[in-house]
Amino acid sequence: MNLVKYTFLISILLLTAIACSDDEACLSNQHSVQAQLLSAWWDTDVDTTLTEVTVIGLGQEDSVYNNESVSELFLPLNFHTDTTVFVISAKTLKDTLRLVAKRELDFISRECGYIFSFDLDTVIHTKTFIDSVSIIYPKIKYGETTENIQLYIY
Amino acid sequence: MAKLPKIFSSIFISFLLIQSTVNSQNKESKNLLSRDSNPQGITLGLNLEGPIGYLFDKDKSAFSMVTHINLSSNWFFRGEAGFENLTFSDRHAEERNYQYQSNGSFLKAGLLYDFFNVDEPGNNDNIFIGLSYGFALQEHGSQSFLIKNDYWGDYQASMTNYFLQTHWLELIAGPRTEIMKNLYMGWTLNIRVKVFQDNSKALIPFSIPGYGSGDKNINLGFSYIIEYFIPWNKKRK
């Protein structure tokens, strides 16, 4: 009978472990391009801060940022199209940033369901105060917080 | 938290089984017969895992039949066939951002070794350990799913039903006891390891019939089996 008892006890311990490890928290807002602002005046990468920044998606009424000082930007991508366009204003200056990304539908988990993952292909911009843009990590994936692009600012 | 009632039920049933094993052994020990090998024959039975699970999750209904066949004194063939239907109800609509439905069947076949050697007379109890191969074919889809986007607007779409198959290996261990003449009851702990799945789309099955959670490569499961023994080529003592 000892074997039966041991089997029983091990089973209960395993079941308890399963029950305790099954909860999962679902993350939100996992579809933004993370942009670092760098100074274009230096040979090496030096962080910079833009003041009085307003960022609005093309065709949108609400702003992503409204008259804020920023050293990095989180730019949410559009699920309905491969190209997402933002108008970035700093004081009286304006630039347009066009993000082209391939969308891929992913299923995260039983609890959290679907999400879009993106693969950033191209960034096109005007050159009022943005000197250049480099893509350093093109993947925008659920649960990752890696910087995707660097914006070099005049 | 939803799994706690299931665990309590497991504990309860396990206690019953252990107690019945003790009773069976005490009762049989009064006889002067001795056990030289397991009786030869075939069992047909029910796996109560699905019906018990339905008590705690009304979205899923599952049912399966189990058979054990003696191959030699300590080796058994174990077979199982069943189905599982799952449809998300409105009760969980707020906590899930997608609808889901799945219908499927499964087959399992494997070998068990009985290492419960005891000299008690007439004792036909077993403690099994073994390995099974499992296969499930299911049709599943999502009538509607929603991906939230507070700035550009939510994305809503659907995934039409399609078929997929899953293969897995299952390590089985647990006791079985004869609670009445020719009537057996037992439970097993099952460790299931997914080895292949031909899923061509993004949708991961919420549950795979006979396997469990579809998004895990290793699942632990419990089976509660009640089965009737049909002897052959040897008179039972």
XYZ file of C-alpha atoms in Angstrom:
391
model
C 0.000 0.000 0.000
C 2.939 2.326 0.467
C 3.350 2.613 -3.279
C -0.270 3.666 -3.698
C 0.100 6.286 -0.991
C 3.287 7.667 -2.506
C 1.674 7.827 -5.938
C -1.313 9.604 -4.440
C 0.809 12.181 -2.612
C 2.954 12.903 -5.668
C -0.192 13.343 -7.757
C -1.655 15.868 -5.339
C 1.584 17.847 -5.270
C 1.730 17.932 -9.073
C -1.899 19.009 -9.355
C -1.344 21.811 -6.876
C 1.677 22.962 -8.854
C -0.377 23.030 -12.058
C -3.178 25.024 -10.442
C -0.763 27.585 -9.042
C 1.183 28.131 -12.264
C -1.685 28.539 -14.705
C -2.608 32.216 -14.312
C -1.341 34.633 -16.920
C -1.553 38.417 -17.091
C -2.310 39.832 -20.533
C -0.284 42.855 -21.649
C -1.844 45.803 -23.453
C -0.492 48.372 -25.937
C 2.080 45.988 -27.375
C 1.911 47.431 -30.889
C 3.978 50.627 -30.663
C 7.202 51.485 -32.430
C 9.656 52.631 -29.797
C 11.752 55.552 -31.054
C 14.823 56.976 -29.341
C 15.691 60.633 -30.001
C 19.365 61.308 -30.658
C 21.257 64.475 -31.503
C 22.363 64.799 -35.128
C 25.158 67.210 -34.176
C 27.467 64.587 -32.656
C 29.477 61.792 -34.243
C 28.480 59.452 -31.442
C 24.948 58.689 -30.295
C 23.899 61.273 -27.724
C 20.384 61.406 -26.319
C 18.424 64.554 -26.921
C 15.132 65.956 -25.758
C 12.534 67.744 -27.807
C 10.256 70.224 -26.103
C 6.668 71.168 -26.856
C 6.168 68.057 -28.912
C 2.784 67.080 -30.302
C 2.316 63.828 -32.231
C -0.870 63.144 -34.161
C -1.685 60.217 -36.404
C -2.608 61.294 -39.928
C -6.369 61.635 -40.115
C -6.815 61.391 -36.356
C -8.209 64.077 -34.075
C -6.631 62.886 -30.855
C -2.917 63.243 -30.254
C -0.485 60.611 -29.034
C 1.614 63.309 -27.339
C 0.330 66.806 -26.643
C 2.828 69.611 -25.999
C 5.240 67.428 -24.026
C 8.990 67.191 -23.594
C 10.181 63.823 -24.866
C 13.416 61.900 -25.321
C 11.678 58.824 -26.716
C 8.406 58.201 -28.502
C 5.959 55.306 -28.498
C 4.119 55.378 -31.806
C 1.147 52.974 -32.031
C 0.814 51.165 -35.362
C -2.443 50.890 -37.264
C -3.938 47.375 -37.437
C -5.928 48.159 -40.581
C -3.103 49.155 -42.904
C 0.592 48.434 -43.471
C 1.500 52.113 -43.428
C 1.055 54.317 -40.377
C 1.713 58.045 -40.671
C 2.383 60.503 -37.852
C 2.797 64.272 -37.912
C 5.354 65.288 -35.311
C 5.358 68.929 -34.240
C 8.038 70.556 -32.112
C 7.149 74.145 -31.286
C 6.433 75.637 -34.743
C 8.249 72.970 -36.763
C 6.589 69.928 -38.296
C 7.808 66.659 -39.729
C 5.969 63.676 -41.127
C 7.024 60.151 -40.222
C 5.741 57.287 -42.386
C 6.204 53.804 -40.883
C 5.807 50.857 -43.277
C 5.489 47.484 -41.530
C 4.322 43.994 -42.399
C 1.526 42.802 -40.137
C 1.256 39.247 -38.861
C -1.625 37.889 -36.866
C -0.412 35.929 -33.838
C -2.252 33.976 -31.206
C -0.626 34.717 -27.857
C -2.311 32.310 -25.500
C -5.631 30.825 -24.440
C -6.141 33.652 -21.967
C -4.939 36.593 -24.053
C -6.105 35.609 -27.544
C -4.902 37.396 -30.676
C -2.406 40.182 -31.247
C -0.672 41.708 -34.242
C 3.090 41.437 -34.555
C 4.888 43.767 -36.939
C 8.061 43.700 -38.970
C 9.160 47.270 -39.669
C 10.273 47.510 -43.278
C 10.780 51.176 -44.116
C 10.685 54.568 -42.408
C 10.154 57.608 -44.617
C 10.297 61.126 -43.178
C 10.449 64.796 -44.036
C 13.531 66.725 -42.966
C 12.444 69.813 -41.093
C 14.070 68.830 -37.792
C 14.547 65.075 -38.340
C 17.942 64.538 -39.942
C 17.775 60.784 -40.417
C 16.217 57.598 -39.110
C 17.793 54.205 -38.548
C 15.967 50.971 -37.861
C 17.843 49.121 -35.129
C 15.302 46.378 -34.332
C 12.480 45.880 -36.845
C 10.333 43.471 -34.836
C 7.411 44.783 -32.797
C 6.302 41.765 -30.832
C 4.152 41.049 -27.824
C 6.066 41.280 -24.566
C 9.179 42.906 -26.042
C 10.323 46.400 -25.045
C 13.286 46.846 -27.364
C 13.867 50.189 -29.092
C 12.994 49.907 -32.757
C 14.231 53.104 -34.387
C 16.536 56.023 -33.706
C 15.499 59.518 -34.791
C 18.434 61.902 -35.304
C 17.242 65.423 -34.541
C 18.792 68.694 -35.740
C -8.789 29.527 -8.975
C -11.256 27.722 -11.225
C -9.133 24.596 -10.927
C -9.432 24.277 -7.158
C -12.754 22.410 -7.219
C -11.217 19.991 -9.702
C -8.305 19.366 -7.371
C -10.598 18.798 -4.413
C -12.588 16.319 -6.464
C -9.323 14.560 -7.404
C -8.370 14.309 -3.759
C -11.808 13.007 -2.823
C -11.870 10.340 -5.508
C -8.301 9.319 -4.759
C -9.171 8.779 -1.100
C -12.101 6.620 -2.145
C -9.884 4.549 -4.371
C -7.218 4.040 -1.750
C -9.828 3.102 0.808
C -11.447 0.640 -1.573
C -8.034 -0.858 -2.286
C -7.502 -1.420 1.425
C -10.972 -2.925 1.813
C -10.484 -5.176 -1.164
C -7.196 -6.482 0.144
C -8.575 -7.126 3.618
C -11.579 -8.936 2.203
C -9.559 -11.083 -0.151
C -6.981 -11.970 2.440
C -9.594 -14.092 4.167
C -9.518 -16.475 1.249
C -6.920 -19.179 1.014
C -6.285 -18.537 -2.658
C -3.083 -16.953 -3.829
C -2.402 -14.665 -6.726
C -0.073 -16.164 -9.277
C -0.793 -13.741 -12.134
C -3.329 -11.201 -13.341
C -6.521 -12.741 -14.740
C -6.567 -12.790 -18.531
C -9.225 -10.847 -20.367
C -10.387 -7.490 -21.620
C -11.972 -4.547 -19.844
C -14.387 -1.982 -21.213
C -14.840 1.188 -19.248
C -15.410 4.899 -19.006
C -12.936 7.645 -18.348
C -14.722 9.998 -15.945
C -12.268 12.835 -16.552
C -14.572 14.467 -19.117
C -17.865 14.236 -17.191
C -16.203 15.448 -13.970
C -14.578 18.309 -15.859
C -17.976 19.319 -17.232
C -19.153 20.001 -13.671
C -16.583 22.796 -13.434
C -16.487 24.013 -17.043
C -19.809 23.861 -18.865
C -18.173 25.103 -22.081
C -16.470 21.763 -22.635
C -18.071 18.343 -22.948
C -15.857 15.291 -23.309
C -16.360 11.557 -23.173
C -14.116 8.578 -23.730
C -14.085 4.783 -23.517
C -11.104 2.842 -22.206
C -9.991 -0.750 -22.580
C -7.246 -2.811 -20.972
C -6.153 -6.140 -22.447
C -3.749 -8.552 -20.757
C -0.812 -9.364 -22.960
C 1.041 -11.351 -20.293
C 0.994 -11.588 -16.523
C 2.317 -8.056 -16.042
C 1.912 -6.375 -19.412
C -1.321 -4.708 -20.564
C -2.453 -3.011 -23.735
C -4.314 0.212 -23.002
C -6.591 1.808 -25.573
C -8.821 4.857 -25.340
C -11.138 6.606 -27.787
C -13.267 9.658 -27.208
C -14.455 13.058 -28.312
C -14.467 16.600 -27.014
C -16.693 19.536 -27.941
C -15.882 23.043 -26.801
C -17.708 26.315 -27.404
C -17.001 29.502 -25.490
C -20.127 30.644 -23.753
C -21.123 34.223 -23.044
C -20.168 33.756 -19.388
C -16.487 34.274 -20.204
C -16.977 36.914 -22.904
C -15.523 39.739 -20.809
C -12.308 37.967 -19.881
C -11.609 36.686 -23.408
C -11.254 38.842 -26.500
C -12.219 36.066 -28.897
C -14.900 33.479 -29.508
C -13.891 29.902 -30.066
C -15.403 26.585 -31.015
C -13.842 23.134 -31.469
C -15.082 19.625 -32.172
C -12.758 16.668 -32.278
C -11.964 13.063 -31.513
C -8.929 11.253 -30.225
C -7.349 7.802 -30.020
C -4.721 6.531 -27.616
C -2.872 3.224 -27.625
C -0.056 2.056 -25.436
C 1.489 -0.453 -23.084
C 1.260 -0.621 -19.310
C 3.402 -2.576 -16.917
C 1.914 -3.725 -13.613
C 4.584 -3.706 -10.933
C 2.247 -4.394 -8.018
C 3.479 -7.793 -6.901
C 1.775 -9.020 -3.774
C 1.166 -12.447 -2.315
C -2.272 -11.619 -0.970
C -4.774 -14.231 -2.135
C -7.167 -13.198 -4.903
C -5.717 -9.712 -5.105
C -6.179 -8.396 -8.648
C -5.145 -4.820 -7.961
C -2.540 -3.134 -10.115
C -0.147 -0.268 -10.065
C 0.549 0.700 -13.637
C 3.274 2.586 -15.342
C 3.377 2.837 -19.103
C 3.564 4.793 -22.296
C 0.838 5.666 -24.797
C 0.712 7.311 -28.188
C -2.105 9.781 -28.707
C -3.659 11.245 -31.840
C -6.384 13.877 -32.091
C -8.213 15.256 -35.099
C -10.252 18.380 -34.491
C -12.018 21.140 -36.375
C -11.779 24.525 -34.746
C -12.220 28.194 -35.487
C -13.046 31.594 -34.094
C -16.302 33.228 -35.116
C -15.015 36.556 -33.906
C -11.905 38.004 -32.344
C -11.039 41.522 -31.273
C -7.643 43.170 -30.951
C -7.794 46.396 -28.969
C -6.154 49.529 -30.340
C -7.081 52.609 -28.367
C -5.623 55.047 -30.877
C -6.309 53.786 -34.412
C -9.358 51.725 -33.613
C -9.947 48.096 -32.693
C -9.494 45.289 -35.205
C -12.264 42.728 -35.445
C -12.248 39.670 -37.695
C -12.995 35.954 -37.714
C -11.158 32.692 -38.393
C -13.168 30.124 -40.332
C -13.188 26.534 -39.085
C -10.392 24.273 -40.270
C -8.979 20.854 -39.375
C -5.767 20.136 -37.553
C -4.210 17.037 -36.060
C -2.020 16.612 -33.023
C 0.210 13.726 -31.974
C 1.620 13.202 -28.517
C 3.259 10.703 -26.179
C 1.766 10.067 -22.784
C 3.502 8.693 -19.705
C 0.950 6.982 -17.489
C 1.153 5.957 -13.831
C -1.453 5.058 -11.262
C -3.274 2.352 -9.344
C -6.331 0.281 -10.242
C -8.403 -1.744 -7.835
C -11.186 -4.305 -8.127
C -14.030 -2.755 -6.140
C -16.518 -5.550 -6.929
C -16.168 -8.816 -8.769
C -14.970 -7.914 -12.304
C -15.570 -4.200 -11.693
C -12.434 -2.083 -11.548
C -11.826 1.526 -10.675
C -8.584 3.408 -10.978
C -6.879 6.679 -11.586
C -3.775 7.597 -13.480
C -1.516 10.568 -13.598
C -0.687 11.393 -17.201
C 2.236 13.423 -18.488
C 1.524 14.322 -22.110
C 4.251 15.576 -24.428
C 3.258 17.028 -27.785
C 5.425 15.681 -30.609
C 3.724 17.003 -33.763
C 0.927 19.318 -34.843
C 0.015 20.353 -38.385
C -1.519 23.715 -37.545
C -1.370 25.882 -40.662
C -2.955 29.028 -39.201
C -2.386 31.400 -36.327
C -5.150 30.021 -34.152
C -3.819 27.749 -31.412
C -6.405 25.252 -30.162
C -7.783 26.176 -26.755
C -8.048 22.508 -25.917
C -6.924 19.405 -27.796
C -9.214 16.382 -27.316
C -7.519 13.852 -25.059
C -4.472 16.074 -24.596
C -5.566 19.212 -22.759
C -4.366 22.788 -23.109
C -3.492 23.431 -26.721
C -0.830 26.071 -26.122
C 1.388 23.856 -23.985
C 3.952 21.352 -25.196
C 3.691 19.409 -21.936
C 0.424 18.811 -20.110
C -0.296 17.016 -16.883
C -3.617 15.259 -16.626
C -5.656 12.924 -14.508
C -7.873 10.067 -15.601
C -10.503 8.397 -13.449
C -11.581 5.106 -14.926
C -14.340 2.667 -14.055
C -14.344 -0.481 -16.149
C -15.830 -3.960 -16.355
C -13.640 -7.017 -16.821
C -14.562 -9.732 -19.326
C -12.316 -12.742 -18.661
C -11.041 -15.128 -21.301
C -9.090 -18.399 -21.416
C -8.640 -18.562 -17.669
C -11.075 -19.046 -14.846
C -10.943 -16.331 -12.279
C -10.348 -17.461 -8.762
